[in-house]
């Protein structure tokens, strides 16, 4: 919610006040507002520590440049996606390639739409510069538009980087397989952490009160078991994603005479080893579970598994990590 919402805070007359005085006046009218956001907004209309509408001229030009830059970046991403499709054309029959392109298409379309909406929002804002109904309301909308422009540009930069990496991948299968190997190393490290947690848990026949060595620690066995179970399920999705990629890469490799099939076979064996270990750890955690633990965390685990199941391959690993982090207990380190 911005200050341009008809609220009491939006109607506070802050013109001519010192910056900190204006911040306090807005917060006095609406204590629910975030102090730093209020200050950030008012700084856009402050000159020599005094809140004044004359500051709109200078900040308005900077804001227009930022909004224009966001739209230009979105347009560049569209062009880069077109080029990526052309580069990938010989292998778009591979499901992994097609899905990655579809994912990029959705992101580019979304960012373009957001940039267009932002331009309309900016146009509506500039109409209020000459006679602002509330200087704070205008200032807060300036802050919001700045933030959105920067968010769009940051995401476009990231997307353009991903598209560049994609173009490299689809011109050289061995480079792509190397990426898979690197991702597999990350997964193997995660399995090591799960194995360590499982090893530390009391055995199924142990007396939790007497026979375990965690009595002086800040976490307890149920929490450790729950966290390890989350991570082993999370790894399962990542391994399935890597398997789909590698299967397509092996298909692609069969078409290229210069392709080093031994490398793909080696990575495939490592991937299967990791998958087998994940299954063993999942079974072990099931065996270690106590009824009280599953009663306590069963609902959360079911919700987590449902969220994972709703993600189609290829999955966004950053998004997958965010889902895991949202469910992990705060008492444990990542």
mmCIF file of C-alpha atoms in Angstrom:
data_model
loop_
_atom_site.group_PDB
_atom_site.id
_atom_site.type_symbol
_atom_site.label_atom_id
_atom_site.label_comp_id
_atom_site.label_asym_id
_atom_site.label_seq_id
_atom_site.Cartn_x
_atom_site.Cartn_y
_atom_site.Cartn_z
ATOM 1 C CA UNK A 1 0.000 0.000 0.000
ATOM 2 C CA UNK A 2 1.341 3.423 -0.898
ATOM 3 C CA UNK A 3 0.551 6.724 0.726
ATOM 4 C CA UNK A 4 -1.698 7.530 -2.250
ATOM 5 C CA UNK A 5 -4.572 5.600 -0.710
ATOM 6 C CA UNK A 6 -6.781 8.213 0.908
ATOM 7 C CA UNK A 7 -5.371 7.499 4.353
ATOM 8 C CA UNK A 8 -4.818 10.107 7.049
ATOM 9 C CA UNK A 9 -1.049 9.859 6.555
ATOM 10 C CA UNK A 10 -1.420 10.620 2.863
ATOM 11 C CA UNK A 11 -3.126 13.912 3.658
ATOM 12 C CA UNK A 12 -0.525 15.232 6.110
ATOM 13 C CA UNK A 13 0.813 18.592 4.915
ATOM 14 C CA UNK A 14 4.584 18.116 5.119
ATOM 15 C CA UNK A 15 5.684 20.840 2.708
ATOM 16 C CA UNK A 16 8.193 23.208 4.301
ATOM 17 C CA UNK A 17 9.040 20.840 7.146
ATOM 18 C CA UNK A 18 12.534 19.582 7.915
ATOM 19 C CA UNK A 19 12.957 15.989 6.742
ATOM 20 C CA UNK A 20 12.924 14.354 10.190
ATOM 21 C CA UNK A 21 10.034 16.547 11.305
ATOM 22 C CA UNK A 22 8.072 15.424 8.248
ATOM 23 C CA UNK A 23 8.851 11.761 8.969
ATOM 24 C CA UNK A 24 7.510 12.121 12.499
ATOM 25 C CA UNK A 25 4.385 13.895 11.238
ATOM 26 C CA UNK A 26 3.549 11.054 8.844
ATOM 27 C CA UNK A 27 4.171 8.414 11.513
ATOM 28 C CA UNK A 28 2.059 10.340 14.021
ATOM 29 C CA UNK A 29 -0.835 10.174 11.557
ATOM 30 C CA UNK A 30 -0.314 6.472 10.862
ATOM 31 C CA UNK A 31 1.990 4.546 13.180
ATOM 32 C CA UNK A 32 1.638 1.379 11.074
ATOM 33 C CA UNK A 33 3.866 2.777 8.343
ATOM 34 C CA UNK A 34 7.497 1.719 8.081
ATOM 35 C CA UNK A 35 9.792 4.512 9.267
ATOM 36 C CA UNK A 36 12.545 3.797 6.737
ATOM 37 C CA UNK A 37 10.101 3.718 3.823
ATOM 38 C CA UNK A 38 8.560 6.999 4.958
ATOM 39 C CA UNK A 39 12.003 8.608 5.181
ATOM 40 C CA UNK A 40 13.056 7.170 1.807
ATOM 41 C CA UNK A 41 9.936 8.571 0.154
ATOM 42 C CA UNK A 42 10.352 12.032 1.656
ATOM 43 C CA UNK A 43 14.028 12.190 0.691
ATOM 44 C CA UNK A 44 12.917 12.259 -2.948
ATOM 45 C CA UNK A 45 11.151 15.587 -2.327
ATOM 46 C CA UNK A 46 13.721 17.110 0.013
ATOM 47 C CA UNK A 47 16.149 19.882 -0.846
ATOM 48 C CA UNK A 48 18.646 21.180 1.727
ATOM 49 C CA UNK A 49 16.885 19.104 4.389
ATOM 50 C CA UNK A 50 13.548 20.788 3.667
ATOM 51 C CA UNK A 51 10.578 18.996 2.087
ATOM 52 C CA UNK A 52 9.579 21.009 -0.978
ATOM 53 C CA UNK A 53 7.643 20.428 -4.193
ATOM 54 C CA UNK A 54 10.420 22.156 -6.167
ATOM 55 C CA UNK A 55 12.447 18.960 -5.737
ATOM 56 C CA UNK A 56 9.964 17.202 -8.029
ATOM 57 C CA UNK A 57 11.583 18.716 -11.142
ATOM 58 C CA UNK A 58 14.952 17.098 -10.576
ATOM 59 C CA UNK A 59 13.757 13.756 -9.228
ATOM 60 C CA UNK A 60 11.122 13.554 -11.944
ATOM 61 C CA UNK A 61 13.761 13.468 -14.668
ATOM 62 C CA UNK A 62 15.717 10.741 -12.884
ATOM 63 C CA UNK A 63 12.580 8.685 -12.353
ATOM 64 C CA UNK A 64 11.599 8.964 -16.019
ATOM 65 C CA UNK A 65 15.040 7.674 -16.983
ATOM 66 C CA UNK A 66 14.685 4.685 -14.665
ATOM 67 C CA UNK A 67 11.245 3.765 -16.001
ATOM 68 C CA UNK A 68 12.474 4.112 -19.582
ATOM 69 C CA UNK A 69 15.496 1.969 -18.739
ATOM 70 C CA UNK A 70 13.272 -0.806 -17.379
ATOM 71 C CA UNK A 71 11.256 -0.881 -20.608
ATOM 72 C CA UNK A 72 14.393 -0.879 -22.743
ATOM 73 C CA UNK A 73 15.868 -3.759 -20.771
ATOM 74 C CA UNK A 74 12.658 -5.762 -21.176
ATOM 75 C CA UNK A 75 12.767 -5.141 -24.941
ATOM 76 C CA UNK A 76 16.393 -6.293 -25.063
ATOM 77 C CA UNK A 77 15.418 -9.478 -23.255
ATOM 78 C CA UNK A 78 12.772 -10.118 -25.921
ATOM 79 C CA UNK A 79 15.389 -9.783 -28.650
ATOM 80 C CA UNK A 80 17.812 -12.041 -26.785
ATOM 81 C CA UNK A 81 15.097 -14.682 -26.372
ATOM 82 C CA UNK A 82 14.420 -14.578 -30.115
ATOM 83 C CA UNK A 83 18.116 -15.122 -30.749
ATOM 84 C CA UNK A 84 18.236 -17.975 -28.225
ATOM 85 C CA UNK A 85 15.354 -19.691 -30.014
ATOM 86 C CA UNK A 86 17.225 -19.445 -33.302
ATOM 87 C CA UNK A 87 20.396 -20.859 -31.776
ATOM 88 C CA UNK A 88 18.481 -23.717 -30.152
ATOM 89 C CA UNK A 89 16.366 -24.503 -33.232
ATOM 90 C CA UNK A 90 18.202 -27.757 -34.161
ATOM 91 C CA UNK A 91 17.397 -29.337 -30.787
ATOM 92 C CA UNK A 92 14.050 -27.829 -29.754
ATOM 93 C CA UNK A 93 12.562 -31.323 -30.063
ATOM 94 C CA UNK A 94 14.358 -32.181 -26.814
ATOM 95 C CA UNK A 95 11.904 -31.693 -23.949
ATOM 96 C CA UNK A 96 14.436 -30.053 -21.641
ATOM 97 C CA UNK A 97 15.299 -27.462 -24.277
ATOM 98 C CA UNK A 98 11.673 -26.784 -25.141
ATOM 99 C CA UNK A 99 10.693 -26.361 -21.512
ATOM 100 C CA UNK A 100 13.569 -24.029 -20.766
ATOM 101 C CA UNK A 101 12.568 -21.870 -23.719
ATOM 102 C CA UNK A 102 8.933 -21.883 -22.597
ATOM 103 C CA UNK A 103 10.035 -20.832 -19.111
ATOM 104 C CA UNK A 104 12.089 -17.955 -20.529
ATOM 105 C CA UNK A 105 9.179 -16.972 -22.775
ATOM 106 C CA UNK A 106 6.887 -16.708 -19.757
ATOM 107 C CA UNK A 107 9.400 -14.640 -17.824
ATOM 108 C CA UNK A 108 10.075 -12.259 -20.705
ATOM 109 C CA UNK A 109 6.360 -11.815 -21.332
ATOM 110 C CA UNK A 110 5.731 -11.144 -17.644
ATOM 111 C CA UNK A 111 8.556 -8.618 -17.353
ATOM 112 C CA UNK A 112 7.455 -6.821 -20.531
ATOM 113 C CA UNK A 113 3.923 -6.537 -19.182
ATOM 114 C CA UNK A 114 5.217 -5.276 -15.835
ATOM 115 C CA UNK A 115 7.385 -2.661 -17.584
ATOM 116 C CA UNK A 116 4.391 -1.469 -19.639
ATOM 117 C CA UNK A 117 2.210 -1.251 -16.530
ATOM 118 C CA UNK A 118 4.969 0.683 -14.792
ATOM 119 C CA UNK A 119 5.108 3.184 -17.665
ATOM 120 C CA UNK A 120 1.361 3.800 -17.322
ATOM 121 C CA UNK A 121 1.749 4.207 -13.575
ATOM 122 C CA UNK A 122 4.573 6.685 -14.151
ATOM 123 C CA UNK A 123 2.468 8.698 -16.625
ATOM 124 C CA UNK A 124 -0.323 8.971 -14.054
ATOM 125 C CA UNK A 125 2.187 10.095 -11.459
ATOM 126 C CA UNK A 126 3.723 12.836 -13.609
ATOM 127 C CA UNK A 127 0.266 14.339 -14.143
ATOM 128 C CA UNK A 128 0.276 15.182 -10.436
ATOM 129 C CA UNK A 129 3.624 16.977 -10.328
ATOM 130 C CA UNK A 130 2.220 20.440 -11.117
ATOM 131 C CA UNK A 131 -0.447 20.383 -8.431
ATOM 132 C CA UNK A 132 0.168 17.481 -6.036
ATOM 133 C CA UNK A 133 -2.867 16.774 -3.889
ATOM 134 C CA UNK A 134 -0.480 15.586 -1.200
ATOM 135 C CA UNK A 135 3.283 15.950 -1.425
ATOM 136 C CA UNK A 136 3.806 12.887 0.748
ATOM 137 C CA UNK A 137 1.410 10.811 -1.368
ATOM 138 C CA UNK A 138 3.328 11.776 -4.509
ATOM 139 C CA UNK A 139 6.664 11.137 -2.806
ATOM 140 C CA UNK A 140 5.603 7.682 -1.703
ATOM 141 C CA UNK A 141 4.405 6.824 -5.192
ATOM 142 C CA UNK A 142 7.765 8.015 -6.548
ATOM 143 C CA UNK A 143 9.456 5.624 -4.116
ATOM 144 C CA UNK A 144 7.228 2.760 -5.216
ATOM 145 C CA UNK A 145 7.831 3.426 -8.918
ATOM 146 C CA UNK A 146 11.601 3.660 -8.377
ATOM 147 C CA UNK A 147 11.577 0.364 -6.483
ATOM 148 C CA UNK A 148 9.552 -1.393 -9.177
ATOM 149 C CA UNK A 149 11.786 -0.074 -11.984
ATOM 150 C CA UNK A 150 14.888 -1.311 -10.177
ATOM 151 C CA UNK A 151 13.282 -4.688 -9.466
ATOM 152 C CA UNK A 152 12.372 -5.142 -13.135
ATOM 153 C CA UNK A 153 15.852 -4.143 -14.311
ATOM 154 C CA UNK A 154 17.532 -6.480 -11.820
ATOM 155 C CA UNK A 155 15.392 -9.424 -12.920
ATOM 156 C CA UNK A 156 15.962 -8.634 -16.611
ATOM 157 C CA UNK A 157 19.732 -8.541 -16.073
ATOM 158 C CA UNK A 158 19.529 -11.934 -14.407
ATOM 159 C CA UNK A 159 17.341 -13.325 -17.174
ATOM 160 C CA UNK A 160 19.689 -12.069 -19.890
ATOM 161 C CA UNK A 161 22.549 -13.828 -18.098
ATOM 162 C CA UNK A 162 20.529 -17.048 -18.038
ATOM 163 C CA UNK A 163 19.772 -16.707 -21.740
ATOM 164 C CA UNK A 164 23.463 -16.248 -22.516
ATOM 165 C CA UNK A 165 24.289 -19.396 -20.549
ATOM 166 C CA UNK A 166 21.482 -21.219 -22.339
ATOM 167 C CA UNK A 167 22.898 -20.252 -25.747
ATOM 168 C CA UNK A 168 26.267 -21.616 -24.664
ATOM 169 C CA UNK A 169 24.639 -24.838 -23.468
ATOM 170 C CA UNK A 170 22.712 -25.479 -26.683
ATOM 171 C CA UNK A 171 25.798 -25.059 -28.856
ATOM 172 C CA UNK A 172 27.951 -27.481 -26.875
ATOM 173 C CA UNK A 173 26.464 -30.521 -25.085
ATOM 174 C CA UNK A 174 29.660 -31.151 -23.155
ATOM 175 C CA UNK A 175 29.476 -27.679 -21.606
ATOM 176 C CA UNK A 176 25.909 -28.417 -20.571
ATOM 177 C CA UNK A 177 26.865 -31.785 -19.130
ATOM 178 C CA UNK A 178 29.571 -30.049 -17.124
ATOM 179 C CA UNK A 179 26.845 -27.794 -15.696
ATOM 180 C CA UNK A 180 24.887 -30.914 -14.745
ATOM 181 C CA UNK A 181 27.974 -32.324 -13.037
ATOM 182 C CA UNK A 182 28.416 -29.124 -11.032
ATOM 183 C CA UNK A 183 24.755 -29.185 -9.978
ATOM 184 C CA UNK A 184 25.146 -32.828 -8.999
ATOM 185 C CA UNK A 185 28.040 -31.885 -6.728
ATOM 186 C CA UNK A 186 25.736 -29.460 -4.904
ATOM 187 C CA UNK A 187 23.184 -32.253 -4.476
ATOM 188 C CA UNK A 188 25.848 -34.665 -3.207
ATOM 189 C CA UNK A 189 26.892 -32.117 -0.578
ATOM 190 C CA UNK A 190 23.254 -31.853 0.527
ATOM 191 C CA UNK A 191 23.076 -35.637 0.861
ATOM 192 C CA UNK A 192 26.214 -35.580 3.027
ATOM 193 C CA UNK A 193 24.469 -33.173 5.386
ATOM 194 C CA UNK A 194 21.359 -35.371 5.502
ATOM 195 C CA UNK A 195 23.496 -38.445 6.202
ATOM 196 C CA UNK A 196 25.243 -36.660 9.082
ATOM 197 C CA UNK A 197 21.886 -35.712 10.583
ATOM 198 C CA UNK A 198 20.570 -39.259 10.247
ATOM 199 C CA UNK A 199 23.724 -40.650 11.856
ATOM 200 C CA UNK A 200 23.280 -38.348 14.841
ATOM 201 C CA UNK A 201 19.651 -39.328 15.461
ATOM 202 C CA UNK A 202 18.837 -41.952 18.100
ATOM 203 C CA UNK A 203 18.313 -45.440 16.672
ATOM 204 C CA UNK A 204 14.816 -46.829 16.386
ATOM 205 C CA UNK A 205 15.245 -48.957 19.524
ATOM 206 C CA UNK A 206 17.036 -46.289 21.604
ATOM 207 C CA UNK A 207 15.549 -44.613 24.642
ATOM 208 C CA UNK A 208 15.463 -40.971 23.561
ATOM 209 C CA UNK A 209 15.656 -39.778 27.135
ATOM 210 C CA UNK A 210 18.743 -41.803 28.111
ATOM 211 C CA UNK A 211 20.640 -43.166 25.119
ATOM 212 C CA UNK A 212 21.433 -40.153 22.961
ATOM 213 C CA UNK A 213 24.137 -37.521 23.251
ATOM 214 C CA UNK A 214 22.231 -34.349 22.315
ATOM 215 C CA UNK A 215 20.985 -33.459 25.769
ATOM 216 C CA UNK A 216 23.049 -30.266 25.945
ATOM 217 C CA UNK A 217 22.192 -29.006 22.466
ATOM 218 C CA UNK A 218 19.654 -26.386 21.434
ATOM 219 C CA UNK A 219 17.814 -28.691 19.009
ATOM 220 C CA UNK A 220 16.005 -31.961 19.625
ATOM 221 C CA UNK A 221 15.705 -35.193 17.618
ATOM 222 C CA UNK A 222 12.221 -34.534 16.174
ATOM 223 C CA UNK A 223 13.360 -31.214 14.706
ATOM 224 C CA UNK A 224 16.528 -32.743 13.265
ATOM 225 C CA UNK A 225 14.523 -35.628 11.776
ATOM 226 C CA UNK A 226 11.967 -33.238 10.253
ATOM 227 C CA UNK A 227 14.651 -31.042 8.705
ATOM 228 C CA UNK A 228 16.538 -34.009 7.262
ATOM 229 C CA UNK A 229 13.291 -35.394 5.815
ATOM 230 C CA UNK A 230 12.552 -32.065 4.151
ATOM 231 C CA UNK A 231 16.000 -32.003 2.575
ATOM 232 C CA UNK A 232 15.880 -35.584 1.330
ATOM 233 C CA UNK A 233 12.542 -34.871 -0.400
ATOM 234 C CA UNK A 234 13.950 -31.650 -1.852
ATOM 235 C CA UNK A 235 16.979 -33.519 -3.221
ATOM 236 C CA UNK A 236 14.654 -36.026 -4.854
ATOM 237 C CA UNK A 237 13.133 -33.311 -7.040
ATOM 238 C CA UNK A 238 16.542 -31.914 -7.972
ATOM 239 C CA UNK A 239 17.829 -35.356 -8.950
ATOM 240 C CA UNK A 240 14.774 -35.966 -11.122
ATOM 241 C CA UNK A 241 15.413 -32.623 -12.791
ATOM 242 C CA UNK A 242 19.053 -33.521 -13.468
ATOM 243 C CA UNK A 243 18.058 -36.950 -14.795
ATOM 244 C CA UNK A 244 15.651 -35.373 -17.306
ATOM 245 C CA UNK A 245 18.395 -33.006 -18.456
ATOM 246 C CA UNK A 246 20.978 -35.733 -18.784
ATOM 247 C CA UNK A 247 18.650 -38.064 -20.693
ATOM 248 C CA UNK A 248 18.048 -35.344 -23.276
ATOM 249 C CA UNK A 249 21.741 -34.547 -23.418
ATOM 250 C CA UNK A 250 22.579 -38.168 -24.100
ATOM 251 C CA UNK A 251 20.015 -38.186 -26.904
ATOM 252 C CA UNK A 252 21.621 -35.065 -28.311
ATOM 253 C CA UNK A 253 25.080 -36.554 -27.943
ATOM 254 C CA UNK A 254 24.130 -39.544 -30.073
ATOM 255 C CA UNK A 255 23.537 -37.138 -32.964
ATOM 256 C CA UNK A 256 26.964 -35.519 -32.714
ATOM 257 C CA UNK A 257 29.861 -37.663 -33.880
ATOM 258 C CA UNK A 258 32.400 -35.619 -31.916
ATOM 259 C CA UNK A 259 30.468 -35.974 -28.685
ATOM 260 C CA UNK A 260 32.400 -37.716 -25.879
ATOM 261 C CA UNK A 261 29.819 -40.287 -24.752
ATOM 262 C CA UNK A 262 32.036 -41.512 -21.914
ATOM 263 C CA UNK A 263 31.586 -38.222 -20.082
ATOM 264 C CA UNK A 264 27.798 -38.421 -20.223
ATOM 265 C CA UNK A 265 27.937 -42.055 -19.095
ATOM 266 C CA UNK A 266 30.208 -41.151 -16.180
ATOM 267 C CA UNK A 267 27.887 -38.355 -15.023
ATOM 268 C CA UNK A 268 24.924 -40.692 -15.456
ATOM 269 C CA UNK A 269 26.557 -43.258 -13.166
ATOM 270 C CA UNK A 270 27.268 -40.572 -10.553
ATOM 271 C CA UNK A 271 23.673 -39.426 -10.813
ATOM 272 C CA UNK A 272 22.379 -42.946 -10.247
ATOM 273 C CA UNK A 273 24.689 -43.364 -7.256
ATOM 274 C CA UNK A 274 23.295 -40.160 -5.750
ATOM 275 C CA UNK A 275 19.723 -41.286 -6.443
ATOM 276 C CA UNK A 276 20.363 -44.639 -4.741
ATOM 277 C CA UNK A 277 21.863 -42.914 -1.721
ATOM 278 C CA UNK A 278 18.915 -40.550 -1.495
ATOM 279 C CA UNK A 279 16.509 -43.502 -1.485
ATOM 280 C CA UNK A 280 18.520 -45.239 1.236
ATOM 281 C CA UNK A 281 18.513 -42.088 3.373
ATOM 282 C CA UNK A 282 14.773 -41.604 2.858
ATOM 283 C CA UNK A 283 14.163 -45.189 4.009
ATOM 284 C CA UNK A 284 16.463 -44.721 6.976
ATOM 285 C CA UNK A 285 14.686 -41.563 8.094
ATOM 286 C CA UNK A 286 11.342 -43.353 7.783
ATOM 287 C CA UNK A 287 12.684 -46.133 9.991
ATOM 288 C CA UNK A 288 14.008 -43.681 12.590
ATOM 289 C CA UNK A 289 10.749 -41.734 12.835
ATOM 290 C CA UNK A 290 8.784 -41.941 16.081
ATOM 291 C CA UNK A 291 4.969 -41.586 16.099
ATOM 292 C CA UNK A 292 5.273 -38.381 18.120
ATOM 293 C CA UNK A 293 7.562 -36.913 15.452
ATOM 294 C CA UNK A 294 5.237 -37.718 12.572
ATOM 295 C CA UNK A 295 2.264 -36.431 14.554
ATOM 296 C CA UNK A 296 4.101 -33.173 15.157
ATOM 297 C CA UNK A 297 5.420 -32.591 11.637
ATOM 298 C CA UNK A 298 3.258 -34.755 9.362
ATOM 299 C CA UNK A 299 1.064 -31.878 8.201
ATOM 300 C CA UNK A 300 3.989 -29.654 7.334
ATOM 301 C CA UNK A 301 5.709 -32.461 5.456
ATOM 302 C CA UNK A 302 2.554 -33.166 3.453
ATOM 303 C CA UNK A 303 2.249 -29.491 2.521
ATOM 304 C CA UNK A 304 5.901 -29.398 1.509
ATOM 305 C CA UNK A 305 5.593 -32.488 -0.669
ATOM 306 C CA UNK A 306 2.489 -30.988 -2.299
ATOM 307 C CA UNK A 307 4.396 -27.822 -3.158
ATOM 308 C CA UNK A 308 7.245 -29.825 -4.651
ATOM 309 C CA UNK A 309 4.838 -31.927 -6.714
ATOM 310 C CA UNK A 310 3.278 -28.796 -8.215
ATOM 311 C CA UNK A 311 6.578 -27.774 -9.865
ATOM 312 C CA UNK A 312 7.098 -29.028 -13.407
ATOM 313 C CA UNK A 313 10.512 -29.910 -14.783
ATOM 314 C CA UNK A 314 12.729 -28.070 -15.446
ATOM 315 C CA UNK A 315 12.399 -26.633 -11.964
ATOM 316 C CA UNK A 316 13.833 -23.297 -10.901
ATOM 317 C CA UNK A 317 16.519 -24.237 -8.371
ATOM 318 C CA UNK A 318 16.455 -20.795 -6.747
ATOM 319 C CA UNK A 319 12.696 -21.084 -6.288
ATOM 320 C CA UNK A 320 13.094 -24.631 -4.981
ATOM 321 C CA UNK A 321 15.617 -23.430 -2.393
ATOM 322 C CA UNK A 322 13.205 -20.687 -1.315
ATOM 323 C CA UNK A 323 10.460 -23.279 -0.795
ATOM 324 C CA UNK A 324 12.794 -25.439 1.284
ATOM 325 C CA UNK A 325 13.925 -22.462 3.375
ATOM 326 C CA UNK A 326 10.295 -21.532 4.065
ATOM 327 C CA UNK A 327 9.651 -24.941 5.639
ATOM 328 C CA UNK A 328 12.951 -25.527 7.444
ATOM 329 C CA UNK A 329 13.015 -24.934 11.206
ATOM 330 C CA UNK A 330 14.542 -21.605 12.177
ATOM 331 C CA UNK A 331 16.589 -23.217 14.941
ATOM 332 C CA UNK A 332 18.845 -25.008 12.449
ATOM 333 C CA UNK A 333 21.517 -23.553 10.189
ATOM 334 C CA UNK A 334 20.991 -23.803 6.429
#
